[in-house]
């Protein structure tokens, strides 16, 4: 596992967007096959999406040969609902780049036969050759996608009941009204994320510090589903300084030193 501690969330976004763009270009140089990108929602990836849009508009990257799979979607919210993840992705990324609509995949939270839809989602990922890079965030309780604490670490796409904690945290998007937050969601499993060739998890802000420390330093446990990524051969966690606040001093120093060439200087923001 790699851990990149950037000075602030702007630099997290700059580094992450650049990494995604490089990976898309590297694959394009080798094959005509599309790049398969897994994507999250939430407030954490917003700056990365803004940076991807900026780089696209500057002519640095095309998404025409990219297929995306989103991590999750609430059950029971129509696609055009303001808080559906369909709406979120369209508003914050897809409508600003040249991705082909037929290449966008988001779990269908309105499917009549939701369990068959989950199976089909997994099959589709397999059919396109698997996910090249899965980008994700992390919940305050260490969940990835909607794999809440004590989810199976080999789980696949399925329906999950959201914990009270997650509902409370996500109520901020529903005008603070807990009763408006759906109580279930379709989510890719921890196993689905683990199957990706590369995984990149973003965490910013002090509220994520406990989850980061547990994910990086604790033994692998279904209590913190993000910790499963310790077993992934190519996982990078990119965080800002506040999110590093609960790491042991030695862990912090170790990653600062070993990744010193990958930490962007503050001056990078103005010059790029
Ligand atoms: C939700 C999403 C996760 C996301 C998490 C953190 O639970 N299902 O994919 O990582 O929220 O969101 P935020 O980035 O807003 O803190």
Coordinates of C-alpha atoms and ligand atoms in Angstrom, one line a residue:
X1 CA 0.0 0.0 0.0
X2 CA 1.2 3.5 -0.8
X3 CA 0.2 6.5 1.2
X4 CA 0.7 10.0 -0.3
X5 CA 0.3 12.8 2.2
X6 CA -0.2 16.0 0.3
X7 CA -0.3 19.5 2.0
X8 CA -3.9 20.2 1.2
X9 CA -7.0 19.0 -0.7
X10 CA -6.2 21.0 -3.8
X11 CA -2.9 19.1 -4.2
X12 CA -4.7 15.8 -3.5
X13 CA -7.0 16.6 -6.5
X14 CA -4.1 17.8 -8.7
X15 CA -2.1 14.6 -8.1
X16 CA -5.0 12.3 -8.4
X17 CA -6.3 13.8 -11.7
X18 CA -2.9 13.7 -13.1
X19 CA -2.5 10.1 -12.2
X20 CA -5.8 9.1 -13.8
X21 CA -4.9 11.0 -17.0
X22 CA -1.5 9.3 -17.1
X23 CA -3.0 5.9 -16.7
X24 CA -5.6 6.5 -19.5
X25 CA -2.8 7.6 -21.8
X26 CA -0.5 4.7 -20.9
X27 CA -3.2 2.2 -21.8
X28 CA -4.1 4.1 -25.0
X29 CA -0.4 3.9 -26.0
X30 CA -0.6 0.1 -25.7
X31 CA -4.0 -0.9 -27.0
X32 CA -7.2 0.3 -28.6
X33 CA -9.2 -1.3 -25.7
X34 CA -11.1 1.2 -23.6
X35 CA -9.8 2.3 -20.2
X36 CA -12.1 1.1 -17.5
X37 CA -12.5 3.6 -14.6
X38 CA -14.3 3.0 -11.3
X39 CA -15.7 6.2 -9.8
X40 CA -17.1 7.4 -6.5
X41 CA -19.5 10.1 -5.4
X42 CA -19.3 12.2 -2.3
X43 CA -17.7 15.6 -1.5
X44 CA -14.1 14.2 -1.5
X45 CA -13.7 13.5 -5.2
X46 CA -15.3 16.9 -6.3
X47 CA -12.0 18.7 -6.6
X48 CA -10.5 15.9 -8.6
X49 CA -13.5 15.9 -11.0
X50 CA -13.1 19.7 -11.4
X51 CA -9.4 19.2 -12.2
X52 CA -10.3 16.4 -14.7
X53 CA -12.8 18.8 -16.4
X54 CA -10.2 21.6 -16.4
X55 CA -7.6 19.3 -18.0
X56 CA -10.1 18.0 -20.5
X57 CA -11.1 21.5 -21.5
X58 CA -7.4 22.4 -21.8
X59 CA -7.1 19.6 -24.4
X60 CA -4.9 17.3 -22.2
X61 CA -7.3 14.3 -22.2
X62 CA -10.2 12.8 -24.0
X63 CA -12.6 10.4 -22.3
X64 CA -14.0 9.0 -25.6
X65 CA -12.3 5.6 -25.0
X66 CA -13.1 5.4 -21.3
X67 CA -15.8 3.2 -19.7
X68 CA -16.9 4.1 -16.2
X69 CA -18.5 2.1 -13.4
X70 CA -19.8 4.0 -10.4
X71 CA -19.5 2.4 -7.0
X72 CA -23.0 2.8 -5.7
X73 CA -26.5 4.3 -5.8
X74 CA -29.3 4.8 -3.4
X75 CA -32.3 2.6 -3.7
X76 CA -35.6 4.3 -4.5
X77 CA -34.3 7.6 -5.8
X78 CA -35.2 8.2 -9.5
X79 CA -32.2 9.0 -11.7
X80 CA -33.2 12.6 -12.0
X81 CA -33.6 13.1 -8.2
X82 CA -31.1 15.9 -7.1
X83 CA -29.5 13.5 -4.6
X84 CA -29.3 10.5 -6.8
X85 CA -25.7 9.5 -7.7
X86 CA -26.8 9.5 -11.4
X87 CA -27.6 13.2 -11.1
X88 CA -24.4 13.9 -9.1
X89 CA -22.2 12.3 -11.7
X90 CA -23.8 14.0 -14.6
X91 CA -23.7 17.4 -12.8
X92 CA -20.1 17.2 -11.5
X93 CA -18.3 15.2 -14.2
X94 CA -20.1 13.6 -17.2
X95 CA -21.8 16.6 -18.7
X96 CA -18.5 18.5 -18.8
X97 CA -16.4 15.9 -20.6
X98 CA -16.5 13.9 -23.9
X99 CA -17.4 10.5 -22.4
X100 CA -20.0 8.6 -24.5
X101 CA -23.3 8.1 -22.6
X102 CA -23.3 4.4 -23.5
X103 CA -19.9 4.0 -21.7
X104 CA -21.3 5.2 -18.4
X105 CA -22.4 2.6 -15.9
X106 CA -24.1 3.4 -12.5
X107 CA -26.0 0.8 -10.4
X108 CA -29.7 1.1 -11.0
X109 CA -31.4 1.9 -7.7
X110 CA -34.8 1.7 -9.3
X111 CA -34.4 -1.7 -10.9
X112 CA -37.5 -3.9 -10.6
X113 CA -35.3 -7.0 -10.0
X114 CA -32.5 -5.4 -8.1
X115 CA -30.6 -8.6 -7.3
X116 CA -30.5 -9.6 -11.0
X117 CA -29.4 -6.0 -11.8
X118 CA -26.5 -6.5 -9.3
X119 CA -25.4 -9.7 -10.9
X120 CA -25.6 -8.0 -14.3
X121 CA -23.4 -5.1 -13.1
X122 CA -20.7 -7.5 -12.0
X123 CA -21.0 -9.4 -15.4
X124 CA -20.6 -6.2 -17.3
X125 CA -17.4 -5.3 -15.4
X126 CA -16.0 -8.7 -16.3
X127 CA -17.1 -8.4 -20.0
X128 CA -15.1 -5.3 -20.5
X129 CA -12.0 -6.9 -19.0
X130 CA -12.2 -5.7 -15.4
X131 CA -11.6 -2.3 -13.9
X132 CA -8.2 -0.7 -14.6
X133 CA -8.4 1.9 -11.9
X134 CA -11.0 2.2 -9.1
X135 CA -11.1 5.6 -7.5
X136 CA -12.9 5.8 -4.2
X137 CA -13.5 7.8 -1.1
X138 CA -13.8 6.6 2.5
X139 CA -16.6 7.1 5.1
X140 CA -15.8 8.3 8.6
X141 CA -16.3 4.8 9.8
X142 CA -13.9 3.4 7.2
X143 CA -16.4 2.2 4.6
X144 CA -15.6 2.0 0.9
X145 CA -18.5 2.5 -1.5
X146 CA -21.4 1.5 0.8
X147 CA -19.6 -1.4 2.3
X148 CA -20.5 -0.5 5.9
X149 CA -18.5 -1.9 8.9
X150 CA -18.7 -5.7 9.1
X151 CA -19.4 -6.1 5.4
X152 CA -17.8 -9.2 3.9
X153 CA -14.4 -8.4 2.6
X154 CA -15.1 -10.7 -0.4
X155 CA -18.5 -9.2 -1.1
X156 CA -19.8 -8.4 -4.6
X157 CA -22.4 -5.9 -5.9
X158 CA -25.5 -6.2 -3.8
X159 CA -28.0 -4.4 -1.7
X160 CA -26.8 -2.9 1.6
X161 CA -28.7 -1.4 4.5
X162 CA -27.1 1.9 5.5
X163 CA -26.0 2.4 9.1
X164 CA -27.5 5.2 11.2
X165 CA -24.0 6.8 11.2
X166 CA -23.9 6.9 7.4
X167 CA -27.5 8.2 7.2
X168 CA -26.7 10.9 9.7
X169 CA -23.5 11.9 7.8
X170 CA -25.2 11.9 4.4
X171 CA -28.3 13.9 5.7
X172 CA -26.3 17.1 5.0
X173 CA -27.1 16.5 1.3
X174 CA -30.8 16.1 2.1
X175 CA -31.2 19.5 3.8
X176 CA -30.1 17.9 7.1
X177 CA -33.3 15.8 7.2
X178 CA -32.3 12.3 8.3
X179 CA -35.8 11.0 7.3
X180 CA -35.2 11.9 3.6
X181 CA -32.0 9.8 3.3
X182 CA -32.7 6.4 1.7
X183 CA -32.0 3.5 4.1
X184 CA -30.7 1.1 1.5
X185 CA -28.3 1.3 -1.5
X186 CA -26.8 -0.8 -4.2
X187 CA -23.1 -1.0 -3.9
X188 CA -20.2 -2.8 -5.5
X189 CA -18.6 -5.1 -3.0
X190 CA -15.2 -5.0 -1.3
X191 CA -14.3 -8.0 -3.5
X192 CA -15.4 -6.0 -6.6
X193 CA -13.0 -3.1 -5.6
X194 CA -10.2 -5.6 -4.8
X195 CA -10.5 -7.1 -8.3
X196 CA -9.5 -3.8 -9.9
X197 CA -6.0 -3.7 -11.3
X198 CA -5.3 -0.5 -9.3
X199 CA -7.2 1.2 -6.5
X200 CA -6.9 4.8 -5.4
X201 CA -8.6 6.0 -2.3
X202 CA -8.9 9.7 -1.4
X203 CA -9.4 11.1 2.1
X204 CA -9.4 14.8 3.1
X205 CA -10.1 16.6 6.3
X206 CA -9.7 15.7 10.0
X207 CA -13.0 13.8 10.0
X208 CA -11.3 11.1 8.0
X209 CA -8.2 10.8 10.2
X210 CA -9.5 7.8 12.2
X211 CA -10.5 5.9 9.1
X212 CA -7.2 6.6 7.5
X213 CA -5.2 5.4 10.5
X214 CA -7.4 2.3 10.8
X215 CA -7.1 1.5 7.1
X216 CA -3.3 1.9 7.0
X217 CA -2.1 0.8 10.5
X218 CA -4.7 -1.6 11.9
X219 CA -4.8 -5.3 11.1
X220 CA -7.1 -6.0 8.1
X221 CA -10.6 -6.2 9.5
X222 CA -14.2 -6.1 8.3
X223 CA -14.8 -3.4 11.0
X224 CA -13.0 -1.0 8.7
X225 CA -13.6 -2.2 5.2
X226 CA -11.0 0.1 3.7
X227 CA -8.4 -1.9 5.5
X228 CA -9.0 -4.8 3.0
X229 CA -6.9 -2.8 0.6
X230 CA -3.8 -3.6 2.5
X231 CA -4.1 -6.9 0.6
X232 CA -4.3 -5.2 -2.8
X233 CA -1.1 -5.3 -4.9
X234 CA -1.6 -1.8 -6.3
X235 CA -3.4 0.5 -3.8
X236 CA -2.6 4.2 -3.3
X237 CA -4.2 6.3 -0.6
X238 CA -4.0 10.0 -1.3
X239 CA -4.7 12.3 1.7
X240 CA -4.2 15.8 3.0
X241 CA -2.4 16.7 6.2
X242 CA -5.5 16.9 8.4
X243 CA -6.5 13.4 7.3
X244 CA -3.1 12.2 8.4
X245 CA -3.7 13.5 12.0
X246 CA -4.3 10.2 13.7
X247 CA -1.4 8.3 12.1
X248 CA 1.5 7.3 14.4
X249 CA 4.5 9.7 14.1
X250 CA 6.6 6.8 12.6
X251 CA 4.0 5.9 10.0
X252 CA 3.7 9.6 9.0
X253 CA 7.5 10.0 8.7
X254 CA 7.9 6.8 6.8
X255 CA 5.4 7.7 4.1
X256 CA 6.6 11.3 3.9
X257 CA 10.1 10.1 3.3
X258 CA 9.4 7.2 0.9
X259 CA 7.0 9.3 -1.2
X260 CA 8.9 12.6 -1.0
X261 CA 9.2 12.8 -4.8
X262 CA 5.5 12.4 -5.2
X263 CA 4.4 15.1 -2.7
X264 CA 3.5 18.3 -4.7
X265 CA 4.8 21.6 -3.4
X266 CA 2.2 24.3 -2.5
X267 CA 3.6 26.4 -5.4
X268 CA 2.4 23.7 -7.8
X269 CA -1.2 25.1 -7.4
X270 CA -0.3 28.5 -8.9
X271 CA 1.9 27.2 -11.6
X272 CA -0.6 24.6 -13.0
Ligands
LIG1 C1 -20.8 7.7 0.9 C2 -20.4 7.1 -0.4 C3 -18.9 6.7 -0.4 C4 -18.1 7.9 0.0 C5 -18.5 8.3 1.4 C6 -17.7 9.5 1.9 O1 -21.1 6.9 1.9 N1 -21.1 5.9 -0.6 O2 -18.5 6.2 -1.7 O3 -16.7 7.6 0.0 O4 -19.9 8.7 1.4 O5 -18.2 10.7 1.3 P1 -17.6 12.1 1.4 O6 -16.5 12.2 0.4 O7 -18.7 13.1 1.1 O8 -17.0 12.3 2.8

